[in-house]
DNA sequence: AATATTTGTTCGTTTTTGGAACTATGGTAA
DNA sequence: TTACCATAGTTCCAAAAACGAACAAATATT
């Protein structure tokens, strides 16, 4: 993991110089001490996450790029799937897909489901239980 | 900047659940103590940059996404629709997204929902009605 | 209702950062 | 060359933060 620190160090320096800034300039921008910037760039220390985000904004570069992880900047689809679909596969989670289809076909059920989501948490739990009980019952008979 | 911590917290939890992992599972993966994960997810503390990168790799999500610096959900959705959805004109609306999120967070509910789908149609109808009744009831009281 | 699993919180300890001051390097002009 | 100035690297200490263990609370399952 030493590599990552190295890249981050290099990149901070790189983007700083891209702006024609001295360490002092950057430090002022971030409202921190100059010596801290020096330490980042020499790999002696690492900015915390909050500051990293600030750096990303300051330089207008993605955080992934900043830390040298822009390899996985792959396709949108993959990101999207990871973002919104159930995990394991590269494909859509078949189960979710099934539910999706089902709800499209049963809009009323969908509406009521949405209603449930809006309920206070405790009531949601109650609904879950009841639902569970109902399904169990239905499967048994 | 308080916002960022909140989003990061939510996202770590979200992606963890997407994998159907407990905090313990994630902790093991990262070779750290579970309580640390708990603290991240409750916003009590923040992972350092090294660990953040590890998380990004583990979940296969960009760091920017992880800290909530992503292009907005709506944008991503639009992009996705443009690229993959427009063909067969499926209705992919925000409500559906909400439901998906909800099911990710409540895997058990998802399972039971799937059970329902497998029931014979008549029973499904019955379940629908009961569900609606329950929701109506819950909303009234 | 009782048990087991999962999550949240508190505490003391350890690690790490951040800042001040000092040192080192590089360029420029006399 | 030497003196000077701006910039960058390093050391030390204080302060902040994360970490892990143990305990407490909440949630799910039977």
Short mmCIF file of C-alpha atoms (C1' of nucleotides) in Angstrom, two decimals:
data_model
loop_
_atom_site.label_atom_id
_atom_site.label_comp_id
_atom_site.label_asym_id
_atom_site.label_seq_id
_atom_site.Cartn_x
_atom_site.Cartn_y
_atom_site.Cartn_z
CA UNK A 1 0.00 0.00 0.00
CA UNK A 2 3.10 2.13 0.06
CA UNK A 3 2.49 2.75 -3.61
CA UNK A 4 -0.69 4.62 -3.07
CA UNK A 5 0.93 7.13 -0.74
CA UNK A 6 3.61 7.69 -3.31
CA UNK A 7 1.14 8.39 -6.06
CA UNK A 8 -0.95 10.64 -3.93
CA UNK A 9 2.16 12.55 -2.99
CA UNK A 10 3.19 12.94 -6.59
CA UNK A 11 -0.25 13.91 -7.70
CA UNK A 12 -0.74 16.60 -5.12
CA UNK A 13 2.52 18.09 -6.15
CA UNK A 14 1.67 17.72 -9.79
CA UNK A 15 -1.70 19.38 -9.61
CA UNK A 16 -0.40 22.10 -7.38
CA UNK A 17 2.25 22.98 -9.91
CA UNK A 18 -0.33 22.79 -12.63
CA UNK A 19 -1.89 25.77 -10.95
CA UNK A 20 1.44 27.45 -10.56
CA UNK A 21 1.01 27.39 -6.85
CA UNK A 22 3.58 27.17 -4.13
CA UNK A 23 2.97 24.98 -1.13
CA UNK A 24 2.14 28.15 0.68
CA UNK A 25 -0.56 28.98 -1.83
CA UNK A 26 -2.17 25.62 -1.49
CA UNK A 27 -1.91 25.73 2.27
CA UNK A 28 -3.64 29.06 2.34
CA UNK A 29 -6.36 27.75 0.10
CA UNK A 30 -6.99 24.85 2.43
CA UNK A 31 -6.47 26.98 5.51
CA UNK A 32 -3.78 24.77 6.94
CA UNK A 33 -0.11 25.03 7.65
CA UNK A 34 2.37 24.87 4.83
CA UNK A 35 4.46 22.22 6.46
CA UNK A 36 1.52 19.87 6.22
CA UNK A 37 1.42 20.24 2.49
CA UNK A 38 5.12 19.59 2.41
CA UNK A 39 4.59 16.39 4.30
CA UNK A 40 1.89 15.19 1.97
CA UNK A 41 4.10 15.80 -1.01
CA UNK A 42 7.06 14.08 0.50
CA UNK A 43 4.95 11.11 1.48
CA UNK A 44 5.52 11.67 5.16
CA UNK A 45 1.85 11.93 5.91
CA UNK A 46 -1.53 11.63 4.22
CA UNK A 47 -4.43 14.07 4.25
CA UNK A 48 -7.56 12.91 5.97
CA UNK A 49 -10.63 12.14 3.94
CA UNK A 50 -12.23 15.52 4.40
CA UNK A 51 -9.16 17.29 3.15
CA UNK A 52 -8.79 14.84 0.32
CA UNK A 53 -12.22 15.83 -0.90
CA UNK A 54 -11.23 19.45 -0.63
CA UNK A 55 -8.17 18.77 -2.71
CA UNK A 56 -10.28 17.02 -5.29
CA UNK A 57 -12.54 20.03 -5.50
CA UNK A 58 -9.69 22.50 -5.54
CA UNK A 59 -7.95 20.78 -8.40
CA UNK A 60 -11.17 19.67 -10.03
CA UNK A 61 -9.98 16.14 -10.28
CA UNK A 62 -11.74 13.02 -9.11
CA UNK A 63 -10.55 11.53 -5.89
CA UNK A 64 -9.80 8.29 -7.63
CA UNK A 65 -7.54 10.12 -9.98
CA UNK A 66 -5.90 11.94 -7.12
CA UNK A 67 -4.94 8.76 -5.36
CA UNK A 68 -4.00 7.09 -8.61
CA UNK A 69 -6.85 4.62 -8.68
CA UNK A 70 -8.39 5.78 -11.89
CA UNK A 71 -7.93 2.35 -13.39
CA UNK A 72 -11.36 1.24 -12.28
CA UNK A 73 -12.94 4.23 -13.88
CA UNK A 74 -14.56 1.64 -16.06
CA UNK A 75 -17.91 1.81 -17.66
CA UNK A 76 -20.90 3.53 -16.39
CA UNK A 77 -22.93 0.38 -16.47
CA UNK A 78 -20.73 -1.41 -14.05
CA UNK A 79 -20.81 1.47 -11.65
CA UNK A 80 -24.51 1.74 -12.01
CA UNK A 81 -25.06 -1.88 -11.36
CA UNK A 82 -22.91 -1.84 -8.30
CA UNK A 83 -24.64 1.27 -7.22
CA UNK A 84 -28.17 0.14 -7.55
CA UNK A 85 -28.34 -3.55 -8.14
CA UNK A 86 -27.82 -6.48 -5.86
CA UNK A 87 -24.28 -7.52 -5.70
CA UNK A 88 -22.75 -10.79 -6.65
CA UNK A 89 -23.12 -10.93 -10.42
CA UNK A 90 -22.03 -8.68 -13.21
CA UNK A 91 -25.51 -9.00 -14.55
CA UNK A 92 -28.59 -7.71 -12.97
CA UNK A 93 -29.49 -9.62 -9.97
CA UNK A 94 -32.13 -11.94 -11.38
CA UNK A 95 -34.17 -11.70 -8.23
CA UNK A 96 -34.34 -7.97 -8.37
CA UNK A 97 -35.14 -8.19 -12.03
CA UNK A 98 -38.01 -10.45 -11.23
CA UNK A 99 -39.33 -8.09 -8.64
CA UNK A 100 -38.94 -5.25 -11.07
CA UNK A 101 -41.02 -7.01 -13.67
CA UNK A 102 -43.57 -7.97 -11.14
CA UNK A 103 -44.06 -4.46 -9.89
CA UNK A 104 -44.38 -3.11 -13.38
CA UNK A 105 -47.13 -5.60 -13.96
CA UNK A 106 -48.78 -4.85 -10.64
CA UNK A 107 -48.72 -1.10 -10.28
CA UNK A 108 -51.11 -1.11 -7.41
CA UNK A 109 -48.87 -3.35 -5.39
CA UNK A 110 -46.05 -1.02 -6.20
CA UNK A 111 -47.99 1.95 -4.94
CA UNK A 112 -48.77 0.26 -1.70
CA UNK A 113 -45.25 -0.80 -1.28
CA UNK A 114 -44.23 2.82 -1.60
CA UNK A 115 -46.81 3.72 0.97
CA UNK A 116 -45.22 1.27 3.34
CA UNK A 117 -41.80 2.80 2.86
CA UNK A 118 -43.21 6.10 3.99
CA UNK A 119 -44.51 4.66 7.24
CA UNK A 120 -42.59 5.15 10.46
CA UNK A 121 -40.02 2.50 11.03
CA UNK A 122 -41.82 0.71 13.75
CA UNK A 123 -44.87 0.27 11.63
CA UNK A 124 -42.73 -0.96 8.81
CA UNK A 125 -41.42 -3.67 11.05
CA UNK A 126 -44.91 -4.68 11.91
CA UNK A 127 -45.83 -4.84 8.28
CA UNK A 128 -42.79 -6.97 7.56
CA UNK A 129 -43.82 -9.45 10.18
CA UNK A 130 -47.35 -9.62 8.98
CA UNK A 131 -46.23 -10.00 5.43
CA UNK A 132 -43.90 -12.75 6.43
CA UNK A 133 -46.62 -14.52 8.32
CA UNK A 134 -48.99 -14.24 5.44
CA UNK A 135 -46.53 -15.65 2.96
CA UNK A 136 -45.62 -18.51 5.25
CA UNK A 137 -49.24 -19.26 5.71
CA UNK A 138 -49.94 -19.18 2.00
CA UNK A 139 -47.08 -21.48 1.23
CA UNK A 140 -48.16 -23.95 3.80
CA UNK A 141 -51.75 -24.36 2.67
CA UNK B 1 -18.48 19.25 5.66
CA UNK B 2 -20.55 17.32 8.11
CA UNK B 3 -22.59 16.17 5.14
CA UNK B 4 -19.78 14.23 3.63
CA UNK B 5 -19.28 12.12 6.72
CA UNK B 6 -22.95 11.34 6.72
CA UNK B 7 -22.96 10.21 3.14
CA UNK B 8 -19.87 8.14 3.57
CA UNK B 9 -21.44 6.48 6.55
CA UNK B 10 -24.60 5.69 4.67
CA UNK B 11 -22.74 4.43 1.66
CA UNK B 12 -20.51 2.08 3.54
CA UNK B 13 -23.55 0.58 5.15
CA UNK B 14 -25.38 0.48 1.87
CA UNK B 15 -22.69 -1.29 -0.07
CA UNK B 16 -22.03 -3.65 2.76
CA UNK B 17 -25.64 -4.72 2.76
CA UNK B 18 -25.55 -4.98 -0.98
CA UNK B 19 -23.12 -7.81 -0.43
CA UNK B 20 -25.28 -9.25 2.28
CA UNK B 21 -22.45 -8.80 4.70
CA UNK B 22 -22.56 -8.10 8.39
CA UNK B 23 -20.21 -5.58 9.90
CA UNK B 24 -18.21 -8.54 11.08
CA UNK B 25 -17.83 -9.79 7.54
CA UNK B 26 -16.56 -6.48 6.30
CA UNK B 27 -14.24 -6.09 9.24
CA UNK B 28 -12.74 -9.46 8.55
CA UNK B 29 -12.26 -8.55 4.93
CA UNK B 30 -10.39 -5.42 5.88
CA UNK B 31 -8.62 -7.12 8.75
CA UNK B 32 -9.78 -4.63 11.31
CA UNK B 33 -12.00 -4.64 14.33
CA UNK B 34 -15.73 -4.74 13.85
CA UNK B 35 -16.35 -1.83 16.14
CA UNK B 36 -14.45 0.34 13.72
CA UNK B 37 -16.86 -0.51 10.97
CA UNK B 38 -19.71 0.26 13.31
CA UNK B 39 -18.21 3.65 13.97
CA UNK B 40 -17.82 4.45 10.31
CA UNK B 41 -21.42 3.58 9.66
CA UNK B 42 -22.70 5.59 12.56
CA UNK B 43 -20.61 8.57 11.52
CA UNK B 44 -18.55 8.45 14.68
CA UNK B 45 -15.31 8.15 12.80
CA UNK B 46 -13.94 8.10 9.29
CA UNK B 47 -11.65 5.59 7.64
CA UNK B 48 -8.24 6.81 6.66
CA UNK B 49 -7.37 7.18 3.01
CA UNK B 50 -5.70 3.84 2.72
CA UNK B 51 -8.70 2.06 4.07
CA UNK B 52 -11.01 4.13 1.94
CA UNK B 53 -9.24 2.85 -1.12
CA UNK B 54 -9.59 -0.66 0.17
CA UNK B 55 -13.29 -0.13 0.62
CA UNK B 56 -13.57 1.19 -2.89
CA UNK B 57 -11.87 -1.91 -4.20
CA UNK B 58 -13.87 -4.24 -2.04
CA UNK B 59 -17.16 -2.84 -3.20
CA UNK B 60 -15.91 -2.08 -6.68
CA UNK B 61 -17.21 1.43 -6.51
CA UNK B 62 -15.32 4.60 -7.17
CA UNK B 63 -14.10 6.52 -4.18
CA UNK B 64 -16.04 9.50 -5.36
CA UNK B 65 -19.20 7.49 -5.15
CA UNK B 66 -18.28 6.17 -1.78
CA UNK B 67 -17.93 9.62 -0.29
CA UNK B 68 -21.01 10.85 -2.08
CA UNK B 69 -19.24 13.10 -4.52
CA UNK B 70 -20.83 11.23 -7.33
CA UNK B 71 -22.75 12.66 -10.15
CA UNK B 72 -26.23 12.82 -8.81
CA UNK B 73 -28.36 9.79 -8.74
CA UNK B 74 -30.62 11.37 -11.30
CA UNK B 75 -27.77 11.99 -13.71
CA UNK B 76 -26.51 8.48 -13.43
CA UNK B 77 -29.99 7.20 -13.95
CA UNK B 78 -30.43 9.33 -17.04
CA UNK B 79 -27.18 8.14 -18.49
CA UNK B 80 -28.09 4.61 -17.81
CA UNK B 81 -31.47 4.94 -19.40
CA UNK B 82 -29.97 6.51 -22.44
CA UNK B 83 -27.52 3.72 -22.88
CA UNK B 84 -29.36 0.65 -21.86
CA UNK B 85 -32.98 1.19 -21.16
CA UNK B 86 -34.51 3.25 -23.87
CA UNK B 87 -34.70 0.37 -26.29
CA UNK B 88 -37.46 -1.61 -24.72
CA UNK B 89 -39.07 1.36 -23.07
CA UNK B 90 -39.20 -0.06 -19.65
CA UNK B 91 -40.48 2.21 -16.99
CA UNK B 92 -37.58 2.89 -14.77
CA UNK B 93 -38.76 5.56 -12.46
CA UNK B 94 -37.44 6.97 -9.19
CA UNK B 95 -40.11 5.16 -7.25
CA UNK B 96 -38.74 1.91 -8.49
CA UNK B 97 -35.30 2.97 -7.41
CA UNK B 98 -36.63 3.67 -3.99
CA UNK B 99 -38.12 0.25 -3.76
CA UNK B 100 -34.89 -1.32 -4.88
CA UNK B 101 -32.96 0.55 -2.26
CA UNK B 102 -35.43 -0.48 0.30
CA UNK B 103 -35.15 -4.12 -0.62
CA UNK B 104 -31.40 -3.94 -0.47
CA UNK B 105 -31.65 -2.63 3.02
CA UNK B 106 -34.20 -5.22 3.98
CA UNK B 107 -33.03 -8.42 2.40
CA UNK B 108 -35.48 -10.49 4.34
CA UNK B 109 -38.37 -8.55 2.95
CA UNK B 110 -36.96 -9.09 -0.47
CA UNK B 111 -36.85 -12.82 0.08
CA UNK B 112 -40.42 -12.91 1.15
CA UNK B 113 -41.45 -10.82 -1.75
CA UNK B 114 -39.86 -13.35 -4.02
CA UNK B 115 -41.70 -16.07 -2.22
CA UNK B 116 -44.90 -14.29 -2.95
CA UNK B 117 -44.15 -14.11 -6.63
CA UNK B 118 -43.82 -17.85 -6.71
CA UNK B 119 -47.25 -18.38 -5.26
CA UNK B 120 -50.14 -19.26 -7.49
CA UNK B 121 -51.88 -16.26 -8.87
CA UNK B 122 -54.94 -16.53 -6.77
CA UNK B 123 -52.96 -16.54 -3.62
CA UNK B 124 -50.99 -13.60 -4.84
CA UNK B 125 -54.18 -11.65 -5.19
CA UNK B 126 -55.09 -12.51 -1.66
CA UNK B 127 -51.74 -11.35 -0.44
CA UNK B 128 -52.12 -8.12 -2.35
CA UNK B 129 -55.40 -7.42 -0.68
CA UNK B 130 -54.15 -8.20 2.75
CA UNK B 131 -51.13 -6.08 2.18
CA UNK B 132 -53.23 -3.16 1.10
CA UNK B 133 -55.49 -3.56 4.04
CA UNK B 134 -52.56 -3.59 6.38
CA UNK B 135 -51.05 -0.48 4.88
CA UNK B 136 -54.33 1.35 4.95
CA UNK B 137 -54.77 0.38 8.53
CA UNK B 138 -51.27 1.50 9.44
CA UNK B 139 -51.70 4.81 7.76
CA UNK B 140 -54.94 5.49 9.52
CA UNK B 141 -53.67 4.92 13.05
"C1'" DA C 1 -41.30 -14.99 25.00
"C1'" DA C 2 -36.63 -16.46 24.94
"C1'" DT C 3 -32.48 -16.87 22.39
"C1'" DA C 4 -29.17 -15.61 19.03
"C1'" DT C 5 -27.42 -12.33 15.89
"C1'" DT C 6 -26.28 -7.95 14.66
"C1'" DT C 7 -25.31 -3.27 15.65
"C1'" DG C 8 -24.09 0.87 18.62
"C1'" DT C 9 -21.34 3.01 22.38
"C1'" DT C 10 -17.75 3.81 25.96
"C1'" DC C 11 -13.31 3.57 27.47
"C1'" DG C 12 -8.31 3.64 27.59
"C1'" DT C 13 -4.45 3.10 24.38
"C1'" DT C 14 -1.90 3.86 20.34
"C1'" DT C 15 -1.25 6.00 16.05
"C1'" DT C 16 -1.20 9.91 13.24
"C1'" DT C 17 -1.80 14.27 12.02
"C1'" DG C 18 -0.95 19.28 12.22
"C1'" DG C 19 1.86 23.34 13.35
"C1'" DA C 20 6.18 25.96 14.74
"C1'" DA C 21 10.71 26.33 14.16
"C1'" DC C 22 14.73 24.94 12.06
"C1'" DT C 23 17.41 23.28 8.08
"C1'" DA C 24 18.35 22.53 3.26
"C1'" DT C 25 18.08 23.49 -1.59
"C1'" DG C 26 17.80 26.32 -5.75
"C1'" DG C 27 17.86 30.42 -8.19
"C1'" DT C 28 19.39 35.36 -8.88
"C1'" DA C 29 21.92 39.49 -8.65
"C1'" DA C 30 25.76 42.16 -7.05
"C1'" DT D 1 32.01 33.64 -5.75
"C1'" DT D 2 28.97 35.10 -2.02
"C1'" DA D 3 24.94 36.95 -0.13
"C1'" DC D 4 20.19 36.86 -0.36
"C1'" DC D 5 15.54 35.39 -1.09
"C1'" DA D 6 11.97 32.25 -2.04
"C1'" DT D 7 10.66 27.67 -1.83
"C1'" DA D 8 10.65 23.08 -0.03
"C1'" DG D 9 11.97 19.29 3.45
"C1'" DT D 10 12.57 17.77 8.39
"C1'" DT D 11 12.27 17.47 13.53
"C1'" DC D 12 9.91 17.80 17.58
"C1'" DC D 13 5.92 18.22 20.38
"C1'" DA D 14 1.07 18.77 21.38
"C1'" DA D 15 -3.46 17.64 20.03
"C1'" DA D 16 -6.71 15.03 17.61
"C1'" DA D 17 -8.37 10.85 15.80
"C1'" DA D 18 -8.72 6.15 15.02
"C1'" DC D 19 -8.34 1.68 16.89
"C1'" DG D 20 -9.78 -2.53 19.68
"C1'" DA D 21 -12.01 -4.70 23.71
"C1'" DA D 22 -15.76 -4.97 26.41
"C1'" DC D 23 -20.21 -3.77 27.38
"C1'" DA D 24 -25.13 -2.29 26.09
"C1'" DA D 25 -28.89 -1.90 23.02
"C1'" DA D 26 -31.59 -3.26 19.31
"C1'" DT D 27 -33.21 -6.53 15.96
"C1'" DA D 28 -34.26 -10.92 14.02
"C1'" DT D 29 -35.47 -15.88 14.54
"C1'" DT D 30 -37.32 -19.78 16.81
#
